[in-house]
């Protein structure tokens, strides 16, 4: 649901592809080009900690958000079923 620009999305996809090939250094280089430093720092920290599966999962969440827009997220949260288990 974050506002990820086209260049940042391409960098995230490139980082994801590099990580899938086992090349964490190339993935970190792609992350270094992101304008959104919080996203880059979060994923980079996971890679540096050796948590590549967690980093790949986090990349996937940013590349394929559950709610592509803020409006869709608000619409979902406002649904009655959201508040019941």
mmCIF file of N, CA and C in Angstrom:
data_model
loop_
_atom_site.group_PDB
_atom_site.id
_atom_site.type_symbol
_atom_site.label_atom_id
_atom_site.label_comp_id
_atom_site.label_asym_id
_atom_site.label_seq_id
_atom_site.Cartn_x
_atom_site.Cartn_y
_atom_site.Cartn_z
ATOM 1 N N UNK A 1 0.813 -1.184 0.000
ATOM 2 C CA UNK A 1 0.000 0.000 0.000
ATOM 3 C C UNK A 1 0.861 1.254 0.000
ATOM 4 N N UNK A 2 2.140 1.102 0.015
ATOM 5 C CA UNK A 2 2.996 2.276 0.012
ATOM 6 C C UNK A 2 3.098 2.854 -1.393
ATOM 7 N N UNK A 3 3.435 4.118 -1.449
ATOM 8 C CA UNK A 3 3.614 4.774 -2.735
ATOM 9 C C UNK A 3 5.004 4.461 -3.259
ATOM 10 N N UNK A 4 5.097 3.420 -4.052
ATOM 11 C CA UNK A 4 6.378 3.026 -4.624
ATOM 12 C C UNK A 4 6.382 3.470 -6.072
ATOM 13 N N UNK A 5 7.375 4.278 -6.411
ATOM 14 C CA UNK A 5 7.497 4.758 -7.773
ATOM 15 C C UNK A 5 7.975 3.674 -8.713
ATOM 16 N N UNK A 6 7.917 3.974 -10.002
ATOM 17 C CA UNK A 6 8.310 3.010 -11.029
ATOM 18 C C UNK A 6 9.768 2.585 -10.875
ATOM 19 N N UNK A 7 10.649 3.545 -10.610
ATOM 20 C CA UNK A 7 12.073 3.209 -10.459
ATOM 21 C C UNK A 7 12.313 2.367 -9.212
ATOM 22 N N UNK A 8 11.625 2.698 -8.126
ATOM 23 C CA UNK A 8 11.769 1.907 -6.905
ATOM 24 C C UNK A 8 11.216 0.501 -7.098
ATOM 25 N N UNK A 9 10.105 0.385 -7.806
ATOM 26 C CA UNK A 9 9.531 -0.935 -8.068
ATOM 27 C C UNK A 9 10.501 -1.783 -8.884
ATOM 28 N N UNK A 10 11.128 -1.179 -9.881
ATOM 29 C CA UNK A 10 12.114 -1.904 -10.691
ATOM 30 C C UNK A 10 13.298 -2.340 -9.836
ATOM 31 N N UNK A 11 13.738 -1.487 -8.932
ATOM 32 C CA UNK A 11 14.856 -1.830 -8.047
ATOM 33 C C UNK A 11 14.464 -2.974 -7.113
ATOM 34 N N UNK A 12 13.231 -2.932 -6.589
ATOM 35 C CA UNK A 12 12.763 -4.011 -5.716
ATOM 36 C C UNK A 12 12.677 -5.333 -6.473
ATOM 37 N N UNK A 13 12.189 -5.277 -7.700
ATOM 38 C CA UNK A 13 12.096 -6.494 -8.515
ATOM 39 C C UNK A 13 13.484 -7.035 -8.848
ATOM 40 N N UNK A 14 14.420 -6.155 -9.128
ATOM 41 C CA UNK A 14 15.793 -6.584 -9.416
ATOM 42 C C UNK A 14 16.439 -7.185 -8.176
ATOM 43 N N UNK A 15 16.193 -6.575 -7.029
ATOM 44 C CA UNK A 15 16.732 -7.106 -5.772
ATOM 45 C C UNK A 15 16.135 -8.475 -5.484
ATOM 46 N N UNK A 16 14.850 -8.618 -5.726
ATOM 47 C CA UNK A 16 14.180 -9.901 -5.505
ATOM 48 C C UNK A 16 14.769 -10.982 -6.420
ATOM 49 N N UNK A 17 14.986 -10.636 -7.684
ATOM 50 C CA UNK A 17 15.561 -11.599 -8.634
ATOM 51 C C UNK A 17 16.981 -11.992 -8.224
ATOM 52 N N UNK A 18 17.775 -11.011 -7.804
ATOM 53 C CA UNK A 18 19.146 -11.306 -7.379
ATOM 54 C C UNK A 18 19.153 -12.187 -6.138
ATOM 55 N N UNK A 19 18.255 -11.899 -5.208
ATOM 56 C CA UNK A 19 18.184 -12.693 -3.984
ATOM 57 C C UNK A 19 17.730 -14.121 -4.293
ATOM 58 N N UNK A 20 16.824 -14.262 -5.248
ATOM 59 C CA UNK A 20 16.358 -15.600 -5.655
ATOM 60 C C UNK A 20 17.500 -16.427 -6.255
ATOM 61 N N UNK A 21 18.466 -15.743 -6.874
ATOM 62 C CA UNK A 21 19.629 -16.430 -7.434
ATOM 63 C C UNK A 21 20.734 -16.623 -6.406
ATOM 64 N N UNK A 22 20.500 -16.149 -5.176
ATOM 65 C CA UNK A 22 21.482 -16.306 -4.118
ATOM 66 C C UNK A 22 22.558 -15.235 -4.089
ATOM 67 N N UNK A 23 22.361 -14.154 -4.822
ATOM 68 C CA UNK A 23 23.362 -13.084 -4.876
ATOM 69 C C UNK A 23 22.931 -11.906 -4.007
ATOM 70 N N UNK A 24 23.238 -12.017 -2.719
ATOM 71 C CA UNK A 24 22.798 -10.993 -1.770
ATOM 72 C C UNK A 24 23.502 -9.652 -1.975
ATOM 73 N N UNK A 25 24.730 -9.665 -2.459
ATOM 74 C CA UNK A 25 25.449 -8.392 -2.682
ATOM 75 C C UNK A 25 24.791 -7.586 -3.803
ATOM 76 N N UNK A 26 24.393 -8.245 -4.869
ATOM 77 C CA UNK A 26 23.710 -7.554 -5.964
ATOM 78 C C UNK A 26 22.343 -7.057 -5.475
ATOM 79 N N UNK A 27 21.652 -7.865 -4.692
ATOM 80 C CA UNK A 27 20.362 -7.450 -4.141
ATOM 81 C C UNK A 27 20.530 -6.192 -3.295
ATOM 82 N N UNK A 28 21.566 -6.157 -2.472
ATOM 83 C CA UNK A 28 21.813 -4.976 -1.628
ATOM 84 C C UNK A 28 22.156 -3.758 -2.473
ATOM 85 N N UNK A 29 22.858 -3.959 -3.586
ATOM 86 C CA UNK A 29 23.164 -2.840 -4.486
ATOM 87 C C UNK A 29 21.888 -2.250 -5.079
ATOM 88 N N UNK A 30 20.965 -3.112 -5.469
ATOM 89 C CA UNK A 30 19.687 -2.625 -5.997
ATOM 90 C C UNK A 30 18.909 -1.883 -4.918
ATOM 91 N N UNK A 31 18.919 -2.407 -3.706
ATOM 92 C CA UNK A 31 18.211 -1.743 -2.611
ATOM 93 C C UNK A 31 18.791 -0.364 -2.308
ATOM 94 N N UNK A 32 20.091 -0.218 -2.514
ATOM 95 C CA UNK A 32 20.756 1.065 -2.238
ATOM 96 C C UNK A 32 20.270 2.176 -3.166
ATOM 97 N N UNK A 33 19.633 1.816 -4.269
ATOM 98 C CA UNK A 33 19.149 2.826 -5.208
ATOM 99 C C UNK A 33 17.740 3.317 -4.879
ATOM 100 N N UNK A 34 17.092 2.713 -3.884
ATOM 101 C CA UNK A 34 15.710 3.086 -3.544
ATOM 102 C C UNK A 34 15.635 4.495 -2.958
ATOM 103 N N UNK A 35 14.589 5.206 -3.349
ATOM 104 C CA UNK A 35 14.320 6.513 -2.746
ATOM 105 C C UNK A 35 13.719 6.357 -1.357
ATOM 106 N N UNK A 36 12.974 5.278 -1.145
ATOM 107 C CA UNK A 36 12.340 5.013 0.140
ATOM 108 C C UNK A 36 13.354 4.309 1.046
ATOM 109 N N UNK A 37 14.028 5.077 1.868
ATOM 110 C CA UNK A 37 15.116 4.536 2.675
ATOM 111 C C UNK A 37 14.646 3.559 3.748
ATOM 112 N N UNK A 38 13.436 3.762 4.262
ATOM 113 C CA UNK A 38 12.933 2.848 5.293
ATOM 114 C C UNK A 38 12.789 1.437 4.738
ATOM 115 N N UNK A 39 12.250 1.337 3.533
ATOM 116 C CA UNK A 39 12.086 0.028 2.884
ATOM 117 C C UNK A 39 13.456 -0.592 2.648
ATOM 118 N N UNK A 40 14.367 0.188 2.104
ATOM 119 C CA UNK A 40 15.709 -0.312 1.797
ATOM 120 C C UNK A 40 16.418 -0.781 3.063
ATOM 121 N N UNK A 41 16.351 0.017 4.118
ATOM 122 C CA UNK A 41 17.032 -0.333 5.369
ATOM 123 C C UNK A 41 16.459 -1.603 5.989
ATOM 124 N N UNK A 42 15.138 -1.718 5.953
ATOM 125 C CA UNK A 42 14.486 -2.880 6.545
ATOM 126 C C UNK A 42 14.917 -4.175 5.843
ATOM 127 N N UNK A 43 14.878 -4.174 4.528
ATOM 128 C CA UNK A 43 15.229 -5.381 3.773
ATOM 129 C C UNK A 43 16.731 -5.641 3.825
ATOM 130 N N UNK A 44 17.526 -4.582 3.746
ATOM 131 C CA UNK A 44 18.979 -4.733 3.818
ATOM 132 C C UNK A 44 19.400 -5.348 5.151
ATOM 133 N N UNK A 45 18.755 -4.931 6.232
ATOM 134 C CA UNK A 45 19.081 -5.477 7.552
ATOM 135 C C UNK A 45 18.794 -6.979 7.602
ATOM 136 N N UNK A 46 17.704 -7.399 6.982
ATOM 137 C CA UNK A 46 17.388 -8.831 6.941
ATOM 138 C C UNK A 46 18.433 -9.600 6.142
ATOM 139 N N UNK A 47 18.863 -9.036 5.021
ATOM 140 C CA UNK A 47 19.884 -9.696 4.201
ATOM 141 C C UNK A 47 21.196 -9.786 4.970
ATOM 142 N N UNK A 48 21.609 -8.690 5.604
ATOM 143 C CA UNK A 48 22.866 -8.699 6.365
ATOM 144 C C UNK A 48 22.827 -9.691 7.517
ATOM 145 N N UNK A 49 21.631 -9.920 8.074
ATOM 146 C CA UNK A 49 21.481 -10.876 9.175
ATOM 147 C C UNK A 49 21.412 -12.316 8.669
ATOM 148 N N UNK A 50 21.438 -12.492 7.347
ATOM 149 C CA UNK A 50 21.385 -13.832 6.773
ATOM 150 C C UNK A 50 19.974 -14.391 6.687
ATOM 151 N N UNK A 51 18.974 -13.550 6.881
ATOM 152 C CA UNK A 51 17.576 -13.974 6.836
ATOM 153 C C UNK A 51 17.018 -13.744 5.436
ATOM 154 N N UNK A 52 17.574 -14.469 4.482
ATOM 155 C CA UNK A 52 17.232 -14.251 3.075
ATOM 156 C C UNK A 52 15.783 -14.591 2.764
ATOM 157 N N UNK A 53 15.244 -15.622 3.403
ATOM 158 C CA UNK A 53 13.835 -15.963 3.177
ATOM 159 C C UNK A 53 12.921 -14.849 3.684
ATOM 160 N N UNK A 54 13.255 -14.290 4.840
ATOM 161 C CA UNK A 54 12.471 -13.181 5.378
ATOM 162 C C UNK A 54 12.591 -11.945 4.485
ATOM 163 N N UNK A 55 13.791 -11.702 3.975
ATOM 164 C CA UNK A 55 13.999 -10.567 3.072
ATOM 165 C C UNK A 55 13.200 -10.749 1.791
ATOM 166 N N UNK A 56 13.194 -11.961 1.255
ATOM 167 C CA UNK A 56 12.431 -12.238 0.033
ATOM 168 C C UNK A 56 10.937 -12.070 0.283
ATOM 169 N N UNK A 57 10.476 -12.498 1.447
ATOM 170 C CA UNK A 57 9.069 -12.321 1.803
ATOM 171 C C UNK A 57 8.713 -10.839 1.890
ATOM 172 N N UNK A 58 9.567 -10.057 2.535
ATOM 173 C CA UNK A 58 9.325 -8.624 2.673
ATOM 174 C C UNK A 58 9.342 -7.948 1.299
ATOM 175 N N UNK A 59 10.270 -8.348 0.439
ATOM 176 C CA UNK A 59 10.301 -7.809 -0.925
ATOM 177 C C UNK A 59 8.987 -8.105 -1.642
ATOM 178 N N UNK A 60 8.511 -9.327 -1.494
ATOM 179 C CA UNK A 60 7.261 -9.714 -2.141
ATOM 180 C C UNK A 60 6.084 -8.874 -1.642
ATOM 181 N N UNK A 61 6.072 -8.555 -0.357
ATOM 182 C CA UNK A 61 4.997 -7.722 0.187
ATOM 183 C C UNK A 61 5.019 -6.315 -0.409
ATOM 184 N N UNK A 62 6.198 -5.781 -0.627
ATOM 185 C CA UNK A 62 6.294 -4.441 -1.218
ATOM 186 C C UNK A 62 6.004 -4.459 -2.717
ATOM 187 N N UNK A 63 6.395 -5.535 -3.394
ATOM 188 C CA UNK A 63 6.174 -5.627 -4.837
ATOM 189 C C UNK A 63 4.701 -5.924 -5.139
ATOM 190 N N UNK A 64 4.087 -6.759 -4.325
ATOM 191 C CA UNK A 64 2.693 -7.180 -4.531
ATOM 192 C C UNK A 64 1.858 -6.889 -3.284
ATOM 193 N N UNK A 65 1.547 -5.627 -3.026
ATOM 194 C CA UNK A 65 0.791 -5.305 -1.806
ATOM 195 C C UNK A 65 -0.623 -5.875 -1.851
ATOM 196 N N UNK A 66 -1.163 -6.205 -0.689
ATOM 197 C CA UNK A 66 -2.523 -6.729 -0.604
ATOM 198 C C UNK A 66 -3.518 -5.692 -1.101
ATOM 199 N N UNK A 67 -3.273 -4.429 -0.755
ATOM 200 C CA UNK A 67 -4.134 -3.333 -1.189
ATOM 201 C C UNK A 67 -3.279 -2.332 -1.954
ATOM 202 N N UNK A 68 -3.426 -2.283 -3.270
ATOM 203 C CA UNK A 68 -2.590 -1.403 -4.098
ATOM 204 C C UNK A 68 -2.780 0.088 -3.835
ATOM 205 N N UNK A 69 -3.912 0.459 -3.235
ATOM 206 C CA UNK A 69 -4.120 1.886 -2.978
ATOM 207 C C UNK A 69 -4.645 2.093 -1.564
ATOM 208 N N UNK A 70 -4.479 3.299 -1.069
ATOM 209 C CA UNK A 70 -4.967 3.645 0.252
ATOM 210 C C UNK A 70 -6.488 3.509 0.310
ATOM 211 N N UNK A 71 -7.159 3.898 -0.754
ATOM 212 C CA UNK A 71 -8.618 3.830 -0.785
ATOM 213 C C UNK A 71 -9.115 2.387 -0.629
ATOM 214 N N UNK A 72 -8.436 1.455 -1.294
ATOM 215 C CA UNK A 72 -8.829 0.048 -1.184
ATOM 216 C C UNK A 72 -8.606 -0.479 0.225
ATOM 217 N N UNK A 73 -7.551 -0.051 0.864
ATOM 218 C CA UNK A 73 -7.269 -0.473 2.231
ATOM 219 C C UNK A 73 -8.335 0.069 3.185
ATOM 220 N N UNK A 74 -8.656 1.344 3.045
ATOM 221 C CA UNK A 74 -9.672 1.950 3.892
ATOM 222 C C UNK A 74 -11.019 1.267 3.674
ATOM 223 N N UNK A 75 -11.338 0.962 2.433
ATOM 224 C CA UNK A 75 -12.597 0.283 2.130
ATOM 225 C C UNK A 75 -12.645 -1.082 2.809
ATOM 226 N N UNK A 76 -11.540 -1.797 2.840
ATOM 227 C CA UNK A 76 -11.494 -3.122 3.475
ATOM 228 C C UNK A 76 -11.621 -3.006 4.991
ATOM 229 N N UNK A 77 -10.885 -2.098 5.573
ATOM 230 C CA UNK A 77 -10.902 -1.949 7.031
ATOM 231 C C UNK A 77 -12.289 -1.552 7.509
ATOM 232 N N UNK A 78 -12.999 -0.803 6.691
ATOM 233 C CA UNK A 78 -14.333 -0.375 7.069
ATOM 234 C C UNK A 78 -15.385 -1.468 6.971
ATOM 235 N N UNK A 79 -15.013 -2.613 6.384
ATOM 236 C CA UNK A 79 -15.966 -3.705 6.276
ATOM 237 C C UNK A 79 -16.256 -4.309 7.640
ATOM 238 N N UNK A 80 -17.508 -4.637 7.863
ATOM 239 C CA UNK A 80 -17.926 -5.180 9.139
ATOM 240 C C UNK A 80 -17.174 -6.467 9.485
ATOM 241 N N UNK A 81 -16.966 -7.328 8.498
ATOM 242 C CA UNK A 81 -16.335 -8.623 8.775
ATOM 243 C C UNK A 81 -14.886 -8.490 9.238
ATOM 244 N N UNK A 82 -14.274 -7.359 8.990
ATOM 245 C CA UNK A 82 -12.894 -7.153 9.410
ATOM 246 C C UNK A 82 -12.760 -7.189 10.930
ATOM 247 N N UNK A 83 -13.797 -6.781 11.616
ATOM 248 C CA UNK A 83 -13.722 -6.655 13.075
ATOM 249 C C UNK A 83 -14.164 -7.907 13.823
ATOM 250 N N UNK A 84 -14.593 -8.922 13.108
ATOM 251 C CA UNK A 84 -15.041 -10.151 13.747
ATOM 252 C C UNK A 84 -14.143 -11.309 13.360
ATOM 253 N N UNK A 85 -13.940 -12.203 14.309
ATOM 254 C CA UNK A 85 -13.092 -13.369 14.063
ATOM 255 C C UNK A 85 -13.962 -14.571 13.779
#
